[in-house]
Coordinates of C-alpha atoms in Angstrom, one line a residue:
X1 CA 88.0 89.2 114.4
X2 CA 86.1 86.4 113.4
X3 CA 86.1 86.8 109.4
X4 CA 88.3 87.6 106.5
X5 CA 86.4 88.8 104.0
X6 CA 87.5 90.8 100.7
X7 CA 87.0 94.3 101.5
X8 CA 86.4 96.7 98.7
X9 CA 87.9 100.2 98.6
X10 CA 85.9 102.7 100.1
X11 CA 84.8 105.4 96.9
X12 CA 83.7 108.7 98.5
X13 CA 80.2 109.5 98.6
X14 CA 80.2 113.1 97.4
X15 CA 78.7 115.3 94.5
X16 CA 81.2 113.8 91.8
X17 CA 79.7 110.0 92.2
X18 CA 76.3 111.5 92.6
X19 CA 76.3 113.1 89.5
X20 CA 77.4 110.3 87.9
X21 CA 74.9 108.6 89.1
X22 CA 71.8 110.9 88.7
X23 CA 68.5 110.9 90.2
X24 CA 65.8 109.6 87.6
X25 CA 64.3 111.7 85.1
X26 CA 60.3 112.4 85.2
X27 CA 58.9 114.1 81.6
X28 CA 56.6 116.3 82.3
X29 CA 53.4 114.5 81.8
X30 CA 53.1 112.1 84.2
X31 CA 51.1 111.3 86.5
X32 CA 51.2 110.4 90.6
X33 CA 51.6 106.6 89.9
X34 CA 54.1 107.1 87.3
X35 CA 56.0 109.0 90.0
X36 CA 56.5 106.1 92.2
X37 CA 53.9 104.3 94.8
X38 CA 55.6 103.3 97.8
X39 CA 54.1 100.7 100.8
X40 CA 55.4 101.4 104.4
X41 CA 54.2 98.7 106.9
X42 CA 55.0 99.0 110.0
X43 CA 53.7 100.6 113.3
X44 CA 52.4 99.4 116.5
X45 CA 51.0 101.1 119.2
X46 CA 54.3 102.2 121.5
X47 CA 54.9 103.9 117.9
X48 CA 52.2 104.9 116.3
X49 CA 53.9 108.1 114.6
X50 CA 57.0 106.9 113.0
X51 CA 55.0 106.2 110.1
X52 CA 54.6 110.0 109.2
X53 CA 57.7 110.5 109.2
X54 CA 58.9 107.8 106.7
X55 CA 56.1 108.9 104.5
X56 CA 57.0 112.6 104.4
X57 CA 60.4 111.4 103.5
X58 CA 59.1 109.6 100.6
X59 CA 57.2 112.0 99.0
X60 CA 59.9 115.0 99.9
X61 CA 62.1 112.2 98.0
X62 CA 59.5 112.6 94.8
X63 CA 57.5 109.7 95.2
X64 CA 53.9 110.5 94.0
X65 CA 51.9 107.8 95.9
X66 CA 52.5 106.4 99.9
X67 CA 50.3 104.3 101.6
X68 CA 50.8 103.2 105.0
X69 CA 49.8 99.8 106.5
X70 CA 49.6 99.8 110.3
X71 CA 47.6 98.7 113.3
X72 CA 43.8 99.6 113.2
X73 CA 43.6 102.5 115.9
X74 CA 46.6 104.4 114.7
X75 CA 45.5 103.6 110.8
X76 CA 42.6 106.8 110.8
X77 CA 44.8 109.3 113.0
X78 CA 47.2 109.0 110.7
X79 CA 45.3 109.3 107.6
X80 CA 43.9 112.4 109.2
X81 CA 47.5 113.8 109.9
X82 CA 48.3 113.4 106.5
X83 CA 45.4 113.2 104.4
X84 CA 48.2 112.7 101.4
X85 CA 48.7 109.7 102.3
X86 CA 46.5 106.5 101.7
X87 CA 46.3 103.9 104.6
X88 CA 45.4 100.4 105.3
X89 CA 44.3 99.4 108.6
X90 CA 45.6 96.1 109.6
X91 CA 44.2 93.7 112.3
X92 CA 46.1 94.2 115.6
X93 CA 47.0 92.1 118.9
X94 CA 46.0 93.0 122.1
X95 CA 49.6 94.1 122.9
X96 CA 49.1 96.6 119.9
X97 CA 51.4 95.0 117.4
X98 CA 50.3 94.5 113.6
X99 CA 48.7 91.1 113.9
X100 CA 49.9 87.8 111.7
X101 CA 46.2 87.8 110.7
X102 CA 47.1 90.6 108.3
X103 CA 49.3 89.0 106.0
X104 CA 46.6 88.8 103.3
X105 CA 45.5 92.0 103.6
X106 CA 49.3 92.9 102.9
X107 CA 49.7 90.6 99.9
X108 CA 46.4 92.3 98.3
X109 CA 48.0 95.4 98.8
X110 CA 51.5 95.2 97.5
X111 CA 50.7 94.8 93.9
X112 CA 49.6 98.1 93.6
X113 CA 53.1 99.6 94.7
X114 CA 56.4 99.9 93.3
X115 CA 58.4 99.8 96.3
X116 CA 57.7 97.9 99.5
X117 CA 59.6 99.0 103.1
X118 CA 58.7 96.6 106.1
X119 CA 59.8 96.7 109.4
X120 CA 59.8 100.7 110.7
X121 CA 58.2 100.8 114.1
X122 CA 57.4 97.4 114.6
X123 CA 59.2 95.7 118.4
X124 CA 57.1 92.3 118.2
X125 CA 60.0 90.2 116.7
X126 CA 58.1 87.1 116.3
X127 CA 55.5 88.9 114.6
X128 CA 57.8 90.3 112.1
X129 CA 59.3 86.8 111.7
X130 CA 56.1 85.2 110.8
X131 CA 55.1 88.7 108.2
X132 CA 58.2 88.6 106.4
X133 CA 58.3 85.0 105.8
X134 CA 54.8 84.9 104.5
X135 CA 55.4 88.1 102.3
X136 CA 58.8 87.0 100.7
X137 CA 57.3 84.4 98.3
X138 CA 54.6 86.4 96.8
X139 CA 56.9 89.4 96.3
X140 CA 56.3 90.5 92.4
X141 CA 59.9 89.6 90.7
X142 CA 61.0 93.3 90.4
X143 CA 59.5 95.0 93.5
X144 CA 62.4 96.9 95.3
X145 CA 62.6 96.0 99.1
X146 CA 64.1 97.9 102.3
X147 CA 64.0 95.8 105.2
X148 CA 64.5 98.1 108.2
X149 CA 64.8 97.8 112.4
X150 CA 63.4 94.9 113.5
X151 CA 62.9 93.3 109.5
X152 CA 66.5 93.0 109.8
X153 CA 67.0 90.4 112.2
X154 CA 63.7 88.6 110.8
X155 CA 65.8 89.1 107.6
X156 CA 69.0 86.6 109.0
X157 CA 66.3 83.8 108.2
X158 CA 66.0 84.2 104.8
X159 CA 69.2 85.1 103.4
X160 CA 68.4 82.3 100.6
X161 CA 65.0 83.9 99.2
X162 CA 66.7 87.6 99.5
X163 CA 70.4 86.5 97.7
X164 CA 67.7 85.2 95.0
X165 CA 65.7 88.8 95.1
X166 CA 69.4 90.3 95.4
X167 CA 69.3 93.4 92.6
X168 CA 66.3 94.5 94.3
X169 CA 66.7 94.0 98.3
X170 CA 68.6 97.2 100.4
X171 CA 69.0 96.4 104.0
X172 CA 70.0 99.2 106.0
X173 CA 70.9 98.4 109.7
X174 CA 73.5 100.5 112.2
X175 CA 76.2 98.4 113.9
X176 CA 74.0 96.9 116.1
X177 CA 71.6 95.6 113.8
X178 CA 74.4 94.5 111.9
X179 CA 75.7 92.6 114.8
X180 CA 72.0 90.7 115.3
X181 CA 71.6 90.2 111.4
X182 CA 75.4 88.7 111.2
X183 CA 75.0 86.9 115.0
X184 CA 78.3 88.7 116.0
X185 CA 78.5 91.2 119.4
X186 CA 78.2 95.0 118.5
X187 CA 81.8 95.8 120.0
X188 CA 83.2 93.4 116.8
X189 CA 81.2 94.6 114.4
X190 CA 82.2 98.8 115.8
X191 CA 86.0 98.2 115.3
X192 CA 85.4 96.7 111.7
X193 CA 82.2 97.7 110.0
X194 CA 83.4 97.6 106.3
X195 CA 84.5 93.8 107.3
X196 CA 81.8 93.5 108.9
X197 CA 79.6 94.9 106.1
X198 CA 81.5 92.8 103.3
X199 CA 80.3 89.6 105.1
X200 CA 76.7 90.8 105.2
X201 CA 77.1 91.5 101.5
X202 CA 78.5 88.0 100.6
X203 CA 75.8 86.3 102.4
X204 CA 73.1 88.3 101.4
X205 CA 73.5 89.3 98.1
X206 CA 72.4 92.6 98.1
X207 CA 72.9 96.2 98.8
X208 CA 74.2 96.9 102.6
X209 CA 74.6 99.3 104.3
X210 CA 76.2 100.5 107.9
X211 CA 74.8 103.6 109.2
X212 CA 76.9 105.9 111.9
X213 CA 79.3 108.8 112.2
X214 CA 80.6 107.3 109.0
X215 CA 78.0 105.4 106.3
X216 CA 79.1 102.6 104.5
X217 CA 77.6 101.3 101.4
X218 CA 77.9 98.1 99.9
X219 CA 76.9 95.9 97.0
X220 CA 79.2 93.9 95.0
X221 CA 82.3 95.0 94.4
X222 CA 81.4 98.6 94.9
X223 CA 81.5 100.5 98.8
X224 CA 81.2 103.7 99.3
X225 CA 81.2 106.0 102.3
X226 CA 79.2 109.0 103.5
X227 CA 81.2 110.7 106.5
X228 CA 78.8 113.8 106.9
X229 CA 75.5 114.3 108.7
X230 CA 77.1 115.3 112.0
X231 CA 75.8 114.2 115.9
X232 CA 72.4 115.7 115.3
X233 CA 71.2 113.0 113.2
X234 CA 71.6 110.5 116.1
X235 CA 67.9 111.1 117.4
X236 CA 64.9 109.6 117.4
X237 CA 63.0 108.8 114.1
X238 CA 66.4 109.9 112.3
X239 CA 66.1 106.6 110.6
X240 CA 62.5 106.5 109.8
X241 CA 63.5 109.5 107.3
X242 CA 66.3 107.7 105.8
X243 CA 64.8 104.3 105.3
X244 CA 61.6 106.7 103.3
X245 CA 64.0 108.5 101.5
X246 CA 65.7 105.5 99.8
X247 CA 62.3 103.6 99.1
X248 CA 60.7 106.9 97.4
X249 CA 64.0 106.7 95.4
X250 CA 63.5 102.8 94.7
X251 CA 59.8 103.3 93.4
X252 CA 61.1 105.9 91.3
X253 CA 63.2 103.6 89.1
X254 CA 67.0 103.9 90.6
X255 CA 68.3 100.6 91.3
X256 CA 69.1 99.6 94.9
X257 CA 72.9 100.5 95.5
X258 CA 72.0 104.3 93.7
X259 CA 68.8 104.8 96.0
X260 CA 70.7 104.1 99.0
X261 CA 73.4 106.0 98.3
X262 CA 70.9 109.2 97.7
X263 CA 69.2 108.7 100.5
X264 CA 72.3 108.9 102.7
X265 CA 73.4 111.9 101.4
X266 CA 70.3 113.9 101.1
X267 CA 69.8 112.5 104.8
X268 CA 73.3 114.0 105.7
X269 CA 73.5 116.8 104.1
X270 CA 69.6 117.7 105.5
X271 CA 71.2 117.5 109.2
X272 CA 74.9 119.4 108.1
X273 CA 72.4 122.5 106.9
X274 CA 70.2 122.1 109.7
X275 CA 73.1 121.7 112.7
X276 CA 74.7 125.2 110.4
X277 CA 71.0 126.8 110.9
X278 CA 70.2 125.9 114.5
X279 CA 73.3 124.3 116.3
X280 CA 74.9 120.6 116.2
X281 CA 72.0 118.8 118.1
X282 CA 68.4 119.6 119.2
X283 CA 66.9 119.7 115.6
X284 CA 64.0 117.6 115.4
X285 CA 64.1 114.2 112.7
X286 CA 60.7 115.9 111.1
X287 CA 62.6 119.1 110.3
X288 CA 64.8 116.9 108.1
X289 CA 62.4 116.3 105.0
X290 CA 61.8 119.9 104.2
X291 CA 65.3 120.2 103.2
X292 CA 65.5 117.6 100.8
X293 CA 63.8 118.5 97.6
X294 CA 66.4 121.7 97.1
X295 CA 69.2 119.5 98.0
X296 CA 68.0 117.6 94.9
X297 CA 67.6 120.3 92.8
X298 CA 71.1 121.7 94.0
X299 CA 73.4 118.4 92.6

C-alpha cells in the first residue's frame, strides 16, 4: 500500500441516516424551474443512448427541467425519444465525439441550469480534457457538479480549481476510475477502497465516492457505506442512472455528500426490488428509474 491516510469510520447508509437527512421539500406552488434544471453533456456516437437514461433518472429523481447536450445527429433522435427533455445539439468530429468547438455553446447554456453532470458517454479523453478545462472557470460559484466516466480522469488535472469548487463538486468513479483518477493500479485500489477513497477526498476536496458490491461515500470527515443493490446492477448504463439520480437531487437544493448518498440508495434499493421481482441479474438498467419515485415516498 502506497498511502496512509486517516480513514473515517464507515456510518451505515440505511433509512435511519436517510431520514435524518431528508430529501428537499417542494411547496406546492412551484413551478418546473423551481424544481430543479439539470444539464447532462455527454454522448458520442458509439453511445448515443446513454443520455436517456441519465435523464429519466433525473426527472424520476424530481427534477422539473433536463436538457441534454450531445453530438448533432444523435441531438433530434433523442429529443424525439423523449420529447420531455430539451436538447442542445453540439458540433461533432468526424469520429462522432462532441467537438472542442462546442465549448461556447456549453458555457451559454449552463447558466440556465442548477446542476451541471459532464462526462456520461463520452470515450474521446482528449476531448474531455480540453471541455472540462474550458468549462471549470466559468462555472457559476454555486452550480453543483458530477463529474462522471471519462470526466474523471480529465478531473486528476484540476484538482486545484475543484478543491476551490469543493462543497459543490461529487465525483463518482468505481475502483477503476479511482485507480486512473488517483494514478494507482486497480488491484491496489480493490483491496483498500476506503483508503483509497480518503486519498481522493484529501486531494480533491469534495464528495467521493467508490461504487461496487459495497459503496463508499466520502466527504470530510463523514463516510458512509451502501452494501445493497446486489449483482444485477453491474450492467450496462447502470451508472448512467446513478450519476442522474444524484444530479436531479443536486439541482433540487441537497448539498453534494446528501445527493450522493440518495442516489445510491434509491439506485440500490431499485435493483434489490427488481432482482426480488424478476431474479438476481437480467433486469435491464432502464427498468431501474420507474422504481424510484415510490422508494422516495416510502422513507
Amino acid at each position: 500500500m502506497r498511502w496512509s491516510p486517516r480513514v473515517a469510520e464507515t456510518v451505515p447508509l440505511d433509512s435511519a441516516w436517510l431520514k435524518a437527512n431528508p430529501l428537499p421539500g417542494h411547496h406546492d406552488h412551484v413551478d418546473k424551474n423551481g424544481r430543479g434544471r439539470v444539464l447532462v453533456i455527454g454522448g458520442c456516437r458509439r453511445v448515443p443512448g446513454g443520455m436517456l437514461l441519465t435523464a429519466e433518472a433525473a426527472f424520476r429523481a424530481g427534477a422539473g427541467k433536463v436538457t441534454i447536450a450531445t453530438i448533432e445527429s444523435a441531438a433530434i433522435p433523442i429529443g424525439v425519444a423523449f420529447p420531455a427533455c430539451a436538447v442542445l445539439a453540439l458540433p461533432e468530429t468526424p469520429g462522432g465525439e462532441i467537438s472542442p468547438a462546442s465549448a461556447e455553446l456549453i458555457l451559454d447554456e449552463m447558466a440556465d441550469h442548477d446542476a451541471i453532470l459532464f462526462g456520461p458517454a463520452m470515450i474521446d479523453q482528449q476531448i474531455v480534457r480540453e471541455l472540462l478545462a474550458a468549462m471549470l472557470p466559468s462555472l457559476p460559484p454555486e452550480m453543483f457538479l458530477l463529474l462522471d466516466a471519462f470526466a474523471l480522469r480529465a478531473a486528476a488535472d484540476h484538482a486545484e480549481a475543484i478543491r476551490a469548487r469543493r462543497d459543490h463538486v461529487v465525483l463518482t468513479p468505481h475502483e477503476g476510475e479511482l485507480a486512473g483518477l488517483l494514478g494507482l493500479d486497480r488491484e491496489e485500489v480493490a483491496r483498500d477502497p476506503a483508503s483509497a477513497l480518503a486519498v481522493a477526498v484529501e486531494r480533491f476536496g469534495c464528495t467521493v465516492m467508490v461504487k461496487g458490491a459495497t459503496s463508499h461515500l466520502m466527504a470530510g470527515d463523514t463516510r458512509l457505506g451502501y452494501a445493497g443493490g446486489g449483482l444485477g446492477l453491474a450492467v450496462s448504463g447502470s451508472g448512467d442512472i446513478l450519476a442522474g439520480l444524484i444530479a436531479s437531487l443536486g439541482a433540487q437544493g441537497l448539498p453534494p455528500l446528501q445527493a450522493a448518498a440518495w442516489g445510491i440508495w434509491l439506485h440500490g434499493e431499485a435493483g434489490r426490488r427488481l432482482s426480488e421481482m424478476m431474479g438476481p441479474i437480467g433486469f435491464l438498467a432502464r427498468e431501474l428509474p420507474p422504481l424510484v419515485p415510490g422508494l422516495m415516498r416510502g422513507v
